CSV table of C-alpha atoms and ligand atoms in Angstrom, one decimal:
chain,number,residue,atom,x,y,z
C,16,MET,CA,13.0,47.3,-14.7
C,17,ALA,CA,10.3,45.5,-13.8
C,18,LEU,CA,10.2,44.4,-9.6
C,19,ILE,CA,9.7,40.6,-10.4
C,20,VAL,CA,8.9,38.0,-7.5
C,21,HIS,CA,10.1,34.9,-8.0
C,22,LYS,CA,8.9,31.5,-6.2
C,23,TYR,CA,11.5,28.3,-5.9
C,24,GLY,CA,10.1,25.5,-5.0
C,25,GLY,CA,10.9,22.3,-2.6
C,26,THR,CA,13.7,20.5,-5.5
C,27,SER,CA,14.3,23.5,-7.7
C,28,MET,CA,15.6,24.4,-4.2
C,29,GLY,CA,16.7,20.4,-3.2
C,30,SER,CA,20.4,20.6,-3.1
C,31,PRO,CA,23.5,23.0,-2.4
C,32,GLU,CA,24.2,22.8,-6.5
C,33,ARG,CA,20.3,23.4,-7.4
C,34,ILE,CA,20.4,26.0,-4.2
C,35,ARG,CA,23.8,27.4,-7.0
C,36,ASN,CA,20.9,27.2,-9.5
C,37,VAL,CA,18.1,29.3,-8.4
C,38,ALA,CA,21.1,32.3,-7.6
C,39,LYS,CA,22.6,31.6,-10.5
C,40,ARG,CA,19.6,33.0,-12.1
C,41,VAL,CA,18.4,35.5,-10.5
C,42,ALA,CA,21.6,36.5,-10.8
C,43,LYS,CA,20.7,36.7,-14.1
C,44,TRP,CA,17.6,38.7,-13.9
C,45,ALA,CA,18.0,41.3,-11.0
C,46,ARG,CA,21.7,42.0,-13.9
C,47,ALA,CA,18.8,42.6,-16.5
C,48,GLY,CA,18.0,45.8,-14.5
C,49,HIS,CA,15.2,44.0,-12.3
C,50,GLN,CA,13.6,44.3,-8.7
C,51,MET,CA,14.0,40.8,-7.1
C,52,VAL,CA,12.5,39.1,-4.0
C,53,VAL,CA,12.7,35.8,-4.3
C,54,VAL,CA,10.2,33.3,-2.5
C,55,PRO,CA,11.5,30.1,-1.9
C,56,SER,CA,10.4,26.7,-0.3
C,57,ALA,CA,12.4,24.4,2.1
C,58,MET,CA,14.1,21.7,1.0
C,59,SER,CA,12.9,19.2,-0.5
C,60,GLY,CA,11.8,16.5,1.6
C,61,GLU,CA,12.3,19.4,4.8
C,62,THR,CA,8.8,19.9,5.9
C,63,ASN,CA,7.7,16.1,5.6
C,64,ARG,CA,11.1,15.3,8.2
C,65,LEU,CA,10.8,18.1,10.4
C,66,LEU,CA,5.8,17.2,10.6
C,67,GLY,CA,6.9,13.3,11.4
C,68,LEU,CA,9.5,14.3,14.0
C,69,ALA,CA,6.8,15.8,15.6
C,70,LYS,CA,5.3,13.3,15.3
C,71,GLU,CA,6.9,10.9,17.1
C,72,LEU,CA,6.9,12.5,19.4
C,73,SER,CA,2.9,12.8,19.7
C,74,PRO,CA,0.9,10.5,17.4
C,75,ALA,CA,-2.4,12.1,18.8
C,76,SER,CA,-4.5,14.2,16.8
C,77,SER,CA,-4.1,17.7,16.7
C,78,THR,CA,-5.1,19.7,20.0
C,79,PRO,CA,-4.5,24.2,19.1
C,80,ALA,CA,-1.8,23.6,21.6
C,81,LEU,CA,0.4,21.0,19.3
C,82,MET,CA,-0.6,23.2,16.1
C,83,ARG,CA,0.9,26.1,16.9
C,84,GLU,CA,4.6,23.7,18.2
C,85,LEU,CA,3.8,22.3,14.5
C,86,ASP,CA,3.9,26.1,12.6
C,87,MET,CA,7.3,26.7,14.9
C,88,ILE,CA,8.3,23.4,14.1
C,89,ALA,CA,7.6,23.3,9.7
C,90,SER,CA,9.0,27.5,9.4
C,91,THR,CA,12.0,26.2,10.6
C,92,GLY,CA,12.4,24.6,6.6
C,93,GLU,CA,12.0,27.9,4.6
C,94,GLN,CA,14.2,29.9,7.1
C,95,VAL,CA,16.8,28.0,6.1
C,96,SER,CA,16.3,27.9,2.5
C,97,VAL,CA,16.7,31.7,2.3
C,98,GLY,CA,20.5,31.8,5.1
C,99,LEU,CA,21.7,29.1,2.2
C,100,LEU,CA,19.6,31.2,-1.6
C,101,ALA,CA,21.7,34.7,0.6
C,102,ILE,CA,24.1,33.3,0.6
C,103,ALA,CA,24.7,31.4,-2.4
C,104,LEU,CA,22.6,35.8,-4.3
C,105,GLN,CA,25.9,36.6,-2.2
C,106,ALA,CA,29.0,34.6,-3.5
C,107,GLU,CA,27.2,35.5,-7.1
C,108,GLY,CA,27.9,38.9,-5.7
C,109,MET,CA,24.9,40.1,-5.4
C,110,ASP,CA,24.1,42.3,-2.7
C,111,ALA,CA,21.4,39.4,-0.9
C,112,VAL,CA,19.3,39.3,2.4
C,113,SER,CA,16.9,37.1,3.5
C,114,TYR,CA,14.2,37.4,6.0
C,115,THR,CA,11.4,35.6,6.9
C,116,GLY,CA,8.0,35.8,7.4
C,117,TRP,CA,7.8,37.5,10.6
C,118,GLN,CA,10.7,40.1,10.3
C,119,VAL,CA,8.4,41.0,7.0
C,120,PRO,CA,6.3,41.2,8.5
C,121,VAL,CA,4.0,39.2,6.9
C,122,ALA,CA,0.0,38.4,9.1
C,123,THR,CA,-1.5,36.4,8.9
C,124,ASP,CA,-4.9,34.6,10.9
C,125,SER,CA,-4.3,32.4,14.4
C,126,SER,CA,-5.7,29.6,12.8
C,127,TYR,CA,-2.5,27.1,12.7
C,128,THR,CA,-1.2,24.5,9.7
C,129,LYS,CA,-3.2,26.7,7.6
C,130,ALA,CA,-3.4,30.3,8.3
C,131,ARG,CA,-5.0,33.4,6.0
C,132,ILE,CA,-3.0,35.9,4.8
C,133,GLU,CA,-4.1,39.3,6.6
C,134,SER,CA,-1.9,41.6,5.3
C,135,ILE,CA,2.1,41.8,4.3
C,136,ASP,CA,4.4,45.2,5.4
C,137,ASP,CA,6.7,46.4,2.4
C,138,THR,CA,8.6,48.9,4.4
C,139,ARG,CA,11.7,47.0,5.3
C,140,VAL,CA,11.4,44.7,1.2
C,141,ARG,CA,11.3,48.2,-0.6
C,142,ALA,CA,13.8,50.5,1.0
C,143,ASP,CA,16.3,47.1,0.2
C,144,LEU,CA,15.0,46.2,-3.8
C,145,ALA,CA,15.9,51.2,-3.7
C,146,ALA,CA,19.2,50.4,-1.6
C,147,GLY,CA,20.0,47.3,-4.6
C,148,LYS,CA,19.6,43.6,-2.8
C,149,VAL,CA,18.2,40.7,-3.5
C,150,VAL,CA,15.2,40.5,-0.8
C,151,VAL,CA,14.5,36.7,-0.3
C,152,ILE,CA,11.8,35.9,1.6
C,153,THR,CA,10.6,32.5,3.4
C,154,GLY,CA,7.6,30.8,2.0
C,155,PHE,CA,4.6,29.0,3.6
C,156,GLN,CA,4.8,31.5,6.7
C,157,GLY,CA,3.8,34.5,8.7
C,158,VAL,CA,3.1,35.7,11.8
C,159,ASP,CA,-0.2,35.8,13.8
C,160,GLU,CA,-1.7,39.2,16.3
C,161,ALA,CA,-0.2,38.1,19.4
C,162,ASN,CA,3.3,37.5,17.0
C,163,ASN,CA,3.0,33.3,17.1
C,164,ILE,CA,5.5,31.8,14.3
C,165,THR,CA,1.9,30.7,11.7
C,166,THR,CA,2.0,28.1,8.8
C,167,LEU,CA,0.2,28.8,5.5
C,168,GLY,CA,-1.1,24.6,4.8
C,169,ARG,CA,0.6,23.2,2.8
C,170,GLY,CA,2.1,23.9,-0.1
C,171,GLY,CA,1.4,27.4,0.6
C,172,SER,CA,4.7,29.1,-0.1
C,173,ASP,CA,3.2,29.4,-3.9
C,174,THR,CA,1.0,32.0,-1.8
C,175,SER,CA,3.0,33.4,-0.6
C,176,ALA,CA,4.5,34.7,-3.2
C,177,VAL,CA,1.6,35.7,-5.3
C,178,ALA,CA,0.7,37.3,-1.4
C,179,ILE,CA,4.0,39.4,-1.8
C,180,ALA,CA,4.0,39.8,-5.4
C,181,ALA,CA,0.1,41.2,-4.6
C,182,ALA,CA,1.1,43.4,-1.9
C,183,MET,CA,4.0,44.7,-3.9
C,184,LYS,CA,2.1,45.2,-7.4
C,185,ALA,CA,5.1,43.4,-8.3
C,186,ASP,CA,5.3,43.2,-13.1
C,187,GLU,CA,5.7,39.6,-12.4
C,188,CYS,CA,5.3,36.3,-10.3
C,189,LEU,CA,6.9,33.4,-11.7
C,190,ILE,CA,6.6,30.8,-9.5
C,191,TYR,CA,9.3,27.9,-10.7
C,192,THR,CA,9.2,24.4,-10.7
C,193,ASP,CA,9.8,21.0,-11.2
C,194,VAL,CA,7.3,20.7,-14.6
C,195,ASP,CA,7.5,22.5,-17.0
C,196,GLY,CA,4.7,24.1,-17.0
C,197,VAL,CA,1.0,23.8,-16.4
C,198,TYR,CA,-0.3,20.3,-17.9
C,199,THR,CA,-3.1,19.1,-19.0
C,200,THR,CA,-3.0,17.3,-16.1
C,201,ASP,CA,-0.3,16.0,-13.7
C,202,PRO,CA,2.3,14.6,-16.4
C,203,ARG,CA,3.3,12.2,-13.3
C,204,ILE,CA,0.0,9.9,-13.9
C,205,VAL,CA,-0.1,10.9,-18.0
C,206,PRO,CA,3.1,10.6,-19.8
C,207,GLU,CA,1.3,11.7,-22.5
C,208,ALA,CA,0.2,14.7,-21.1
C,209,ARG,CA,0.3,18.5,-23.0
C,210,ARG,CA,2.1,21.4,-21.3
C,211,LEU,CA,-1.1,24.7,-21.9
C,212,HIS,CA,0.3,27.9,-23.0
C,213,THR,CA,-1.7,29.2,-21.5
C,214,ILE,CA,-4.9,28.8,-19.3
C,215,SER,CA,-7.7,30.5,-17.7
C,216,PHE,CA,-8.4,31.9,-13.9
C,217,GLU,CA,-11.8,30.5,-13.2
C,218,GLU,CA,-9.9,26.9,-15.0
C,219,MET,CA,-6.7,27.2,-12.8
C,220,LEU,CA,-8.2,27.9,-10.0
C,221,GLU,CA,-10.9,24.8,-10.7
C,222,MET,CA,-7.4,22.7,-10.8
C,223,ALA,CA,-6.0,23.6,-8.1
C,224,SER,CA,-8.9,23.2,-5.5
C,225,LEU,CA,-10.0,19.5,-7.4
C,226,GLY,CA,-5.9,18.3,-6.4
C,227,SER,CA,-3.6,19.8,-8.9
C,228,LYS,CA,-0.9,21.2,-6.4
C,229,VAL,CA,0.6,22.5,-9.1
C,230,LEU,CA,-0.4,25.5,-7.9
C,231,GLN,CA,-1.5,25.7,-3.9
C,232,ILE,CA,-5.5,27.1,-4.1
C,233,ARG,CA,-5.0,30.7,-2.5
C,234,SER,CA,-2.5,31.0,-4.5
C,235,VAL,CA,-4.3,31.2,-7.8
C,236,GLU,CA,-7.4,32.6,-5.3
C,237,PHE,CA,-4.6,36.1,-4.4
C,238,ALA,CA,-3.4,36.2,-7.8
C,239,GLY,CA,-7.5,37.1,-9.1
C,240,LYS,CA,-8.3,39.2,-6.7
C,241,TYR,CA,-5.1,41.3,-7.2
C,242,ARG,CA,-4.6,40.2,-10.6
C,243,VAL,CA,-1.5,39.6,-10.3
C,244,PRO,CA,1.0,38.0,-13.6
C,245,LEU,CA,0.9,34.3,-12.6
C,246,ARG,CA,3.1,32.2,-15.3
C,247,VAL,CA,4.3,28.2,-14.4
C,248,LEU,CA,7.8,27.7,-15.4
C,249,SER,CA,10.8,25.3,-14.9
C,250,SER,CA,13.7,25.8,-12.7
C,251,PHE,CA,14.8,22.6,-14.4
C,252,THR,CA,16.6,24.4,-17.5
C,253,PRO,CA,19.7,25.4,-18.2
C,254,TRP,CA,19.8,29.2,-16.0
C,255,ASP,CA,22.2,31.2,-18.4
C,256,ILE,CA,19.0,30.9,-20.9
C,257,ASP,CA,17.7,33.6,-22.5
C,258,ILE,CA,16.2,35.5,-20.3
C,259,ASN,CA,13.0,37.1,-23.4
C,260,GLU,CA,12.7,33.4,-24.0
C,261,GLU,CA,12.9,31.9,-20.4
C,262,ALA,CA,9.8,35.3,-19.3
C,263,LYS,CA,7.5,33.9,-22.5
C,264,SER,CA,8.5,30.6,-21.1
C,265,GLY,CA,5.8,27.7,-19.1
C,266,THR,CA,2.2,28.3,-18.8
C,267,LEU,CA,0.8,31.8,-18.2
C,268,ILE,CA,-2.6,33.0,-16.2
C,269,THR,CA,-5.1,34.6,-18.1
C,270,PHE,CA,-7.9,36.9,-17.0
C,271,GLU,CA,-9.7,37.9,-20.0
C,272,GLU,CA,-11.8,34.7,-21.6
C,273,ASP,CA,-11.0,35.6,-25.0
C,274,GLU,CA,-7.0,35.9,-24.2
C,275,LYS,CA,-7.5,32.8,-24.1
C,276,MET,CA,-6.0,30.9,-27.0
C,277,GLU,CA,-6.4,27.0,-27.0
C,278,GLN,CA,-10.3,26.6,-27.2
C,279,ALA,CA,-11.1,23.1,-25.6
C,280,VAL,CA,-13.8,22.1,-24.5
C,281,VAL,CA,-12.3,20.2,-21.1
C,282,SER,CA,-8.9,21.7,-20.7
C,283,GLY,CA,-7.7,19.4,-17.9
C,284,ILE,CA,-7.7,16.6,-14.4
C,285,ALA,CA,-7.4,16.7,-12.2
C,286,PHE,CA,-7.4,13.8,-8.9
C,287,ASN,CA,-8.2,14.0,-5.7
C,288,ARG,CA,-7.0,11.1,-3.1
C,289,ASP,CA,-7.3,12.6,-0.1
C,290,GLU,CA,-11.0,12.9,0.5
C,291,ALA,CA,-12.8,10.1,2.1
C,292,LYS,CA,-16.4,9.1,2.1
C,293,VAL,CA,-19.2,8.8,5.1
C,294,THR,CA,-22.2,7.9,4.5
C,295,LEU,CA,-26.0,7.3,6.9
C,296,LEU,CA,-28.0,4.3,5.9
C,297,GLY,CA,-31.8,3.7,6.8
C,298,VAL,CA,-32.5,7.7,7.8
C,299,PRO,CA,-35.9,9.0,8.1
C,300,ASP,CA,-36.2,11.1,4.3
C,301,LYS,CA,-37.9,14.0,6.6
C,302,PRO,CA,-37.5,18.1,6.0
C,303,GLY,CA,-35.2,19.3,7.8
C,304,ILE,CA,-32.8,16.0,7.2
C,305,ALA,CA,-30.1,16.7,5.6
C,306,PHE,CA,-29.8,20.6,8.3
C,307,GLN,CA,-30.0,17.5,11.0
C,308,ILE,CA,-26.5,16.0,9.5
C,309,LEU,CA,-24.9,18.0,7.9
C,310,GLY,CA,-25.1,21.5,10.9
C,311,PRO,CA,-23.3,19.6,13.7
C,312,VAL,CA,-20.5,18.4,10.2
C,313,ALA,CA,-20.2,21.8,10.1
C,314,ASP,CA,-19.9,22.5,13.9
C,315,ALA,CA,-16.7,20.5,14.3
C,316,LYS,CA,-15.4,22.2,12.3
C,317,ILE,CA,-15.5,19.5,9.7
C,318,ASP,CA,-15.7,21.0,5.8
C,319,VAL,CA,-17.9,18.5,3.4
C,320,ASP,CA,-17.2,18.0,0.0
C,321,VAL,CA,-19.6,16.1,-2.5
C,322,ILE,CA,-23.0,15.3,-0.9
C,323,ILE,CA,-25.4,12.6,-1.9
C,324,GLN,CA,-28.3,12.0,-1.1
C,325,ASN,CA,-30.5,8.3,-2.2
C,326,VAL,CA,-34.6,7.8,-3.6
C,327,SER,CA,-36.4,6.8,0.0
C,328,GLN,CA,-37.7,4.1,-0.3
C,329,ASP,CA,-40.3,3.3,2.5
C,330,GLY,CA,-39.6,6.0,3.9
C,331,LYS,CA,-36.6,5.8,5.0
C,332,THR,CA,-32.5,7.3,2.7
C,333,ASP,CA,-29.0,7.2,2.7
C,334,PHE,CA,-27.5,9.5,2.6
C,335,SER,CA,-23.5,10.4,2.1
C,336,PHE,CA,-20.5,12.8,1.6
C,337,THR,CA,-17.2,13.1,1.6
C,338,VAL,CA,-14.4,15.1,4.0
C,339,HIS,CA,-11.1,15.3,4.7
C,340,ARG,CA,-9.4,12.4,4.8
C,341,ASN,CA,-7.8,14.0,7.8
C,342,ASP,CA,-11.4,14.7,9.8
C,343,TYR,CA,-12.4,11.6,8.6
C,344,GLN,CA,-11.8,9.7,12.6
C,345,ARG,CA,-13.4,12.4,13.8
C,346,ALA,CA,-16.2,12.4,11.2
C,347,ILE,CA,-17.2,8.4,11.9
C,348,GLU,CA,-16.8,9.6,16.0
C,349,LEU,CA,-19.2,11.8,15.8
C,350,LEU,CA,-21.9,10.4,13.5
C,351,GLU,CA,-21.9,7.2,15.6
C,352,LYS,CA,-21.8,8.9,18.2
C,353,THR,CA,-24.0,11.7,18.3
C,354,VAL,CA,-25.5,12.5,14.5
C,355,GLY,CA,-26.5,9.6,13.7
C,356,PRO,CA,-29.1,7.9,17.4
C,357,ALA,CA,-30.9,11.7,16.7
C,358,VAL,CA,-31.6,11.2,13.3
C,359,GLN,CA,-32.4,7.9,14.1
C,360,ALA,CA,-30.1,6.2,11.0
C,361,ALA,CA,-29.7,2.1,10.6
C,362,LYS,CA,-26.1,2.3,10.3
C,363,VAL,CA,-23.4,4.7,10.2
C,364,ILE,CA,-20.5,3.6,6.7
C,365,GLY,CA,-17.2,4.8,6.1
C,366,ASP,CA,-15.1,4.5,3.3
C,367,THR,CA,-11.3,5.2,3.2
C,368,ARG,CA,-10.1,3.9,-0.1
C,369,ILE,CA,-12.3,6.9,-3.2
C,370,CYS,CA,-10.6,8.9,-4.9
C,371,LYS,CA,-12.3,12.3,-6.8
C,372,VAL,CA,-11.2,12.4,-10.9
C,373,SER,CA,-13.1,15.9,-12.4
C,374,ILE,CA,-12.9,17.0,-16.1
C,375,VAL,CA,-12.6,20.8,-15.5
C,376,GLY,CA,-13.4,23.4,-19.1
C,377,ILE,CA,-14.9,26.6,-19.4
C,378,GLY,CA,-16.0,25.8,-22.7
C,379,MET,CA,-18.3,23.3,-21.1
C,380,ARG,CA,-20.1,26.2,-20.1
C,381,SER,CA,-21.1,26.2,-23.9
C,382,HIS,CA,-21.5,22.7,-24.9
C,383,VAL,CA,-23.9,19.6,-23.5
C,384,GLY,CA,-23.2,16.7,-23.8
C,385,ILE,CA,-19.5,16.5,-21.9
C,386,ALA,CA,-20.8,15.3,-18.8
C,387,SER,CA,-22.1,12.0,-21.1
C,388,LYS,CA,-19.2,11.3,-21.7
C,389,MET,CA,-17.6,10.8,-19.4
C,390,PHE,CA,-19.7,9.1,-18.3
C,391,ARG,CA,-18.9,6.1,-21.1
C,392,SER,CA,-15.5,6.7,-21.2
C,393,LEU,CA,-16.4,5.3,-17.6
C,394,SER,CA,-18.3,3.0,-17.9
C,395,GLU,CA,-15.8,1.5,-21.0
C,396,GLU,CA,-13.2,0.5,-18.9
C,397,GLY,CA,-15.4,-0.5,-16.2
C,398,ILE,CA,-15.2,1.5,-13.6
C,399,ASN,CA,-18.2,2.3,-11.2
C,400,ILE,CA,-19.2,6.0,-11.0
C,401,GLN,CA,-20.1,6.5,-6.6
C,402,MET,CA,-20.9,10.1,-6.6
C,403,ILE,CA,-21.3,12.9,-8.6
C,404,THR,CA,-21.5,16.6,-8.6
C,405,THR,CA,-20.5,19.2,-11.4
C,406,SER,CA,-20.7,23.4,-11.4
C,407,GLU,CA,-20.8,25.8,-14.8
C,408,ILE,CA,-16.9,24.3,-16.0
C,409,LYS,CA,-16.8,21.5,-14.4
C,410,THR,CA,-17.7,18.1,-13.4
C,411,SER,CA,-16.4,15.4,-10.8
C,412,VAL,CA,-16.7,12.0,-10.2
C,413,VAL,CA,-15.9,9.9,-7.0
C,414,ILE,CA,-14.8,6.2,-7.9
C,415,ASP,CA,-13.3,3.7,-6.5
C,416,GLU,CA,-9.1,5.0,-5.4
C,417,LYS,CA,-7.9,1.8,-7.7
C,418,TYR,CA,-8.8,3.1,-10.7
C,419,MET,CA,-7.5,6.1,-10.6
C,420,GLU,CA,-4.9,6.2,-12.9
C,421,LEU,CA,-7.4,4.0,-15.0
C,422,ALA,CA,-10.3,6.8,-14.7
C,423,VAL,CA,-8.0,9.9,-15.5
C,424,ARG,CA,-6.2,8.6,-18.6
C,425,ALA,CA,-9.2,7.0,-20.5
C,426,LEU,CA,-10.5,10.3,-20.1
C,427,HIS,CA,-7.0,12.1,-21.2
C,428,ARG,CA,-7.8,10.3,-23.9
C,429,ALA,CA,-11.9,10.4,-24.7
C,430,PHE,CA,-11.6,14.7,-24.5
C,431,ASP,CA,-8.1,14.3,-26.8
C,432,LEU,CA,-6.2,15.9,-24.7
C,433,ASP,CA,-3.3,14.4,-25.8
C,434,GLN,CA,-3.8,16.3,-29.0
C,435,GLU,CA,-1.5,20.0,-29.4
C,436,LEU,CA,-4.9,21.9,-30.9
C,437,PRO,CA,-4.5,25.3,-33.5
C,438,VAL,CA,-3.8,28.7,-31.5
A,524,ADP,P1,7.0,22.9,-5.4
A,524,ADP,O1,7.9,22.1,-5.2
A,524,ADP,O2,7.4,23.3,-7.4
A,524,ADP,O3,6.1,23.3,-5.2
A,524,ADP,P2,5.3,21.0,-6.6
A,524,ADP,O4,5.4,19.3,-6.0
A,524,ADP,O5,4.8,21.4,-5.1
A,524,ADP,O6,6.3,21.9,-6.9
A,524,ADP,O7,4.1,20.7,-7.6
A,524,ADP,C1,4.5,20.3,-8.7
A,524,ADP,C2,4.5,18.8,-9.1
A,524,ADP,O8,2.8,19.2,-9.6
A,524,ADP,C3,4.2,18.4,-10.6
A,524,ADP,O9,5.7,18.0,-10.8
A,524,ADP,C4,3.8,17.6,-11.3
A,524,ADP,O10,3.6,16.5,-10.4
A,524,ADP,C5,2.2,18.0,-10.1
A,524,ADP,N1,1.5,18.0,-11.4
A,524,ADP,C6,-0.3,17.9,-10.9
A,524,ADP,N2,-0.8,17.9,-11.6
A,524,ADP,C7,-0.5,19.2,-12.3
A,524,ADP,C8,-0.5,20.2,-13.7
A,524,ADP,N3,-2.2,19.5,-14.4
A,524,ADP,N4,0.6,20.4,-14.7
A,524,ADP,C9,1.6,20.1,-14.1
A,524,ADP,N5,2.2,19.4,-12.4
A,524,ADP,C10,1.0,19.3,-11.7
A,525,LIG,N1,7.7,23.5,2.5
A,525,LIG,C1,6.2,23.9,2.4
A,525,LIG,C2,5.5,21.7,2.0
A,525,LIG,O1,6.2,21.6,2.4
A,525,LIG,C3,5.4,24.7,1.7
A,525,LIG,C4,5.5,24.4,0.4
A,525,LIG,O2,6.6,23.8,-0.2
A,525,LIG,O3,5.2,25.3,-0.9
A,525,LIG,O4,4.4,22.6,2.3
A,526,MG,MG1,4.0,23.1,-3.7
């Protein structure tokens, strides 16, 4: 008997029919003798619908008071899901009970809309499991010290599931979704994308942080920190397929480098349309300038990603960086009103039509020429690179967003990612 956590995403929970299918699958696992904790997301489209209602009433930018209410509203999507799934499980003859985040409780900090899980009290859940119940817990939400409901950021149910698995020392956490694993890139953009049988934890972390939304980044961080065995697989297979076959399907996130069977130099391509670029033109090139610019940006709690400073001409330079698109307006205002005048910049300009495309692979550590191959492939497509950033296992470029799909397809081809590797 093992303790297993299943997570089902929005599409997998998208209709009563699909919920019934989830219940049948979970019942199969429970009948095979496993203790089951299930973490569903809101039904697909529901979180957007709820947040859309809030936006109709207040398009204003986010005050802490407003953010608190957004979490109050958004968390209800998952509350509906757990109730429906518990009913569907009961209809399958299971003893099932549902809990919201605050009932468990899943304790978080108070950063509304992007709260972090601090601890999980599993006493109640363990007692239910010991009594033979299937326990269904809301994804995406928790409660802060003052009993306010919080949410964990979009896609946060992945993190709920892995955190619960970590807290309960589950034998495995299975993330069921609408694709049958982690692919070399988003299969919706590149139909030739190939499913990876395994991916190393480090690569998965990079892929998630660089935009592959198949797993929320914090879920991967939790999995790494607590060594949670983690697998991504499809909820769209027939619920009654052989359980041993199902348990081996999808993509396993591995923690040991030598466990990784597929040894490609580049394992995957990620892309991200969520960033925008801001530039200060004609800044005096003198010591301390980067700090004078980025210090106030950090104080305003605006996260900065890619940074570039051009070589100076006549003692003047241009300084660009990217921020999340949600922070773009605030960043521009800050630069125009305070930072720009303080550093005597000639002009502030911005561009929201950019995207970041990244190649990821632990094989890049031991191979040279990978970045230049990337740049050649983009140049052959006539794509101009605006910014570049690299780390040991990734190279990212910022380009015009209209070339995003072209770039991803070209790189997928250039690095032979559509070719099955010898295992
Ligand atoms: P869920 O609702 O189950 O959490 P998501 O929509 O959050 O599902 O994540 C699954 C989606 O992630 C897939 O439908 C796919 O389009 C997208 N995706 C992006 N990059 C990848 C990738 N490298 N491998 C697989 N899916 C990816
Ligand atoms: N329902 C939330 C969202 O849409 C959380 C999740 O699906 O993981 O972002
Ligand atoms: Mg998701």
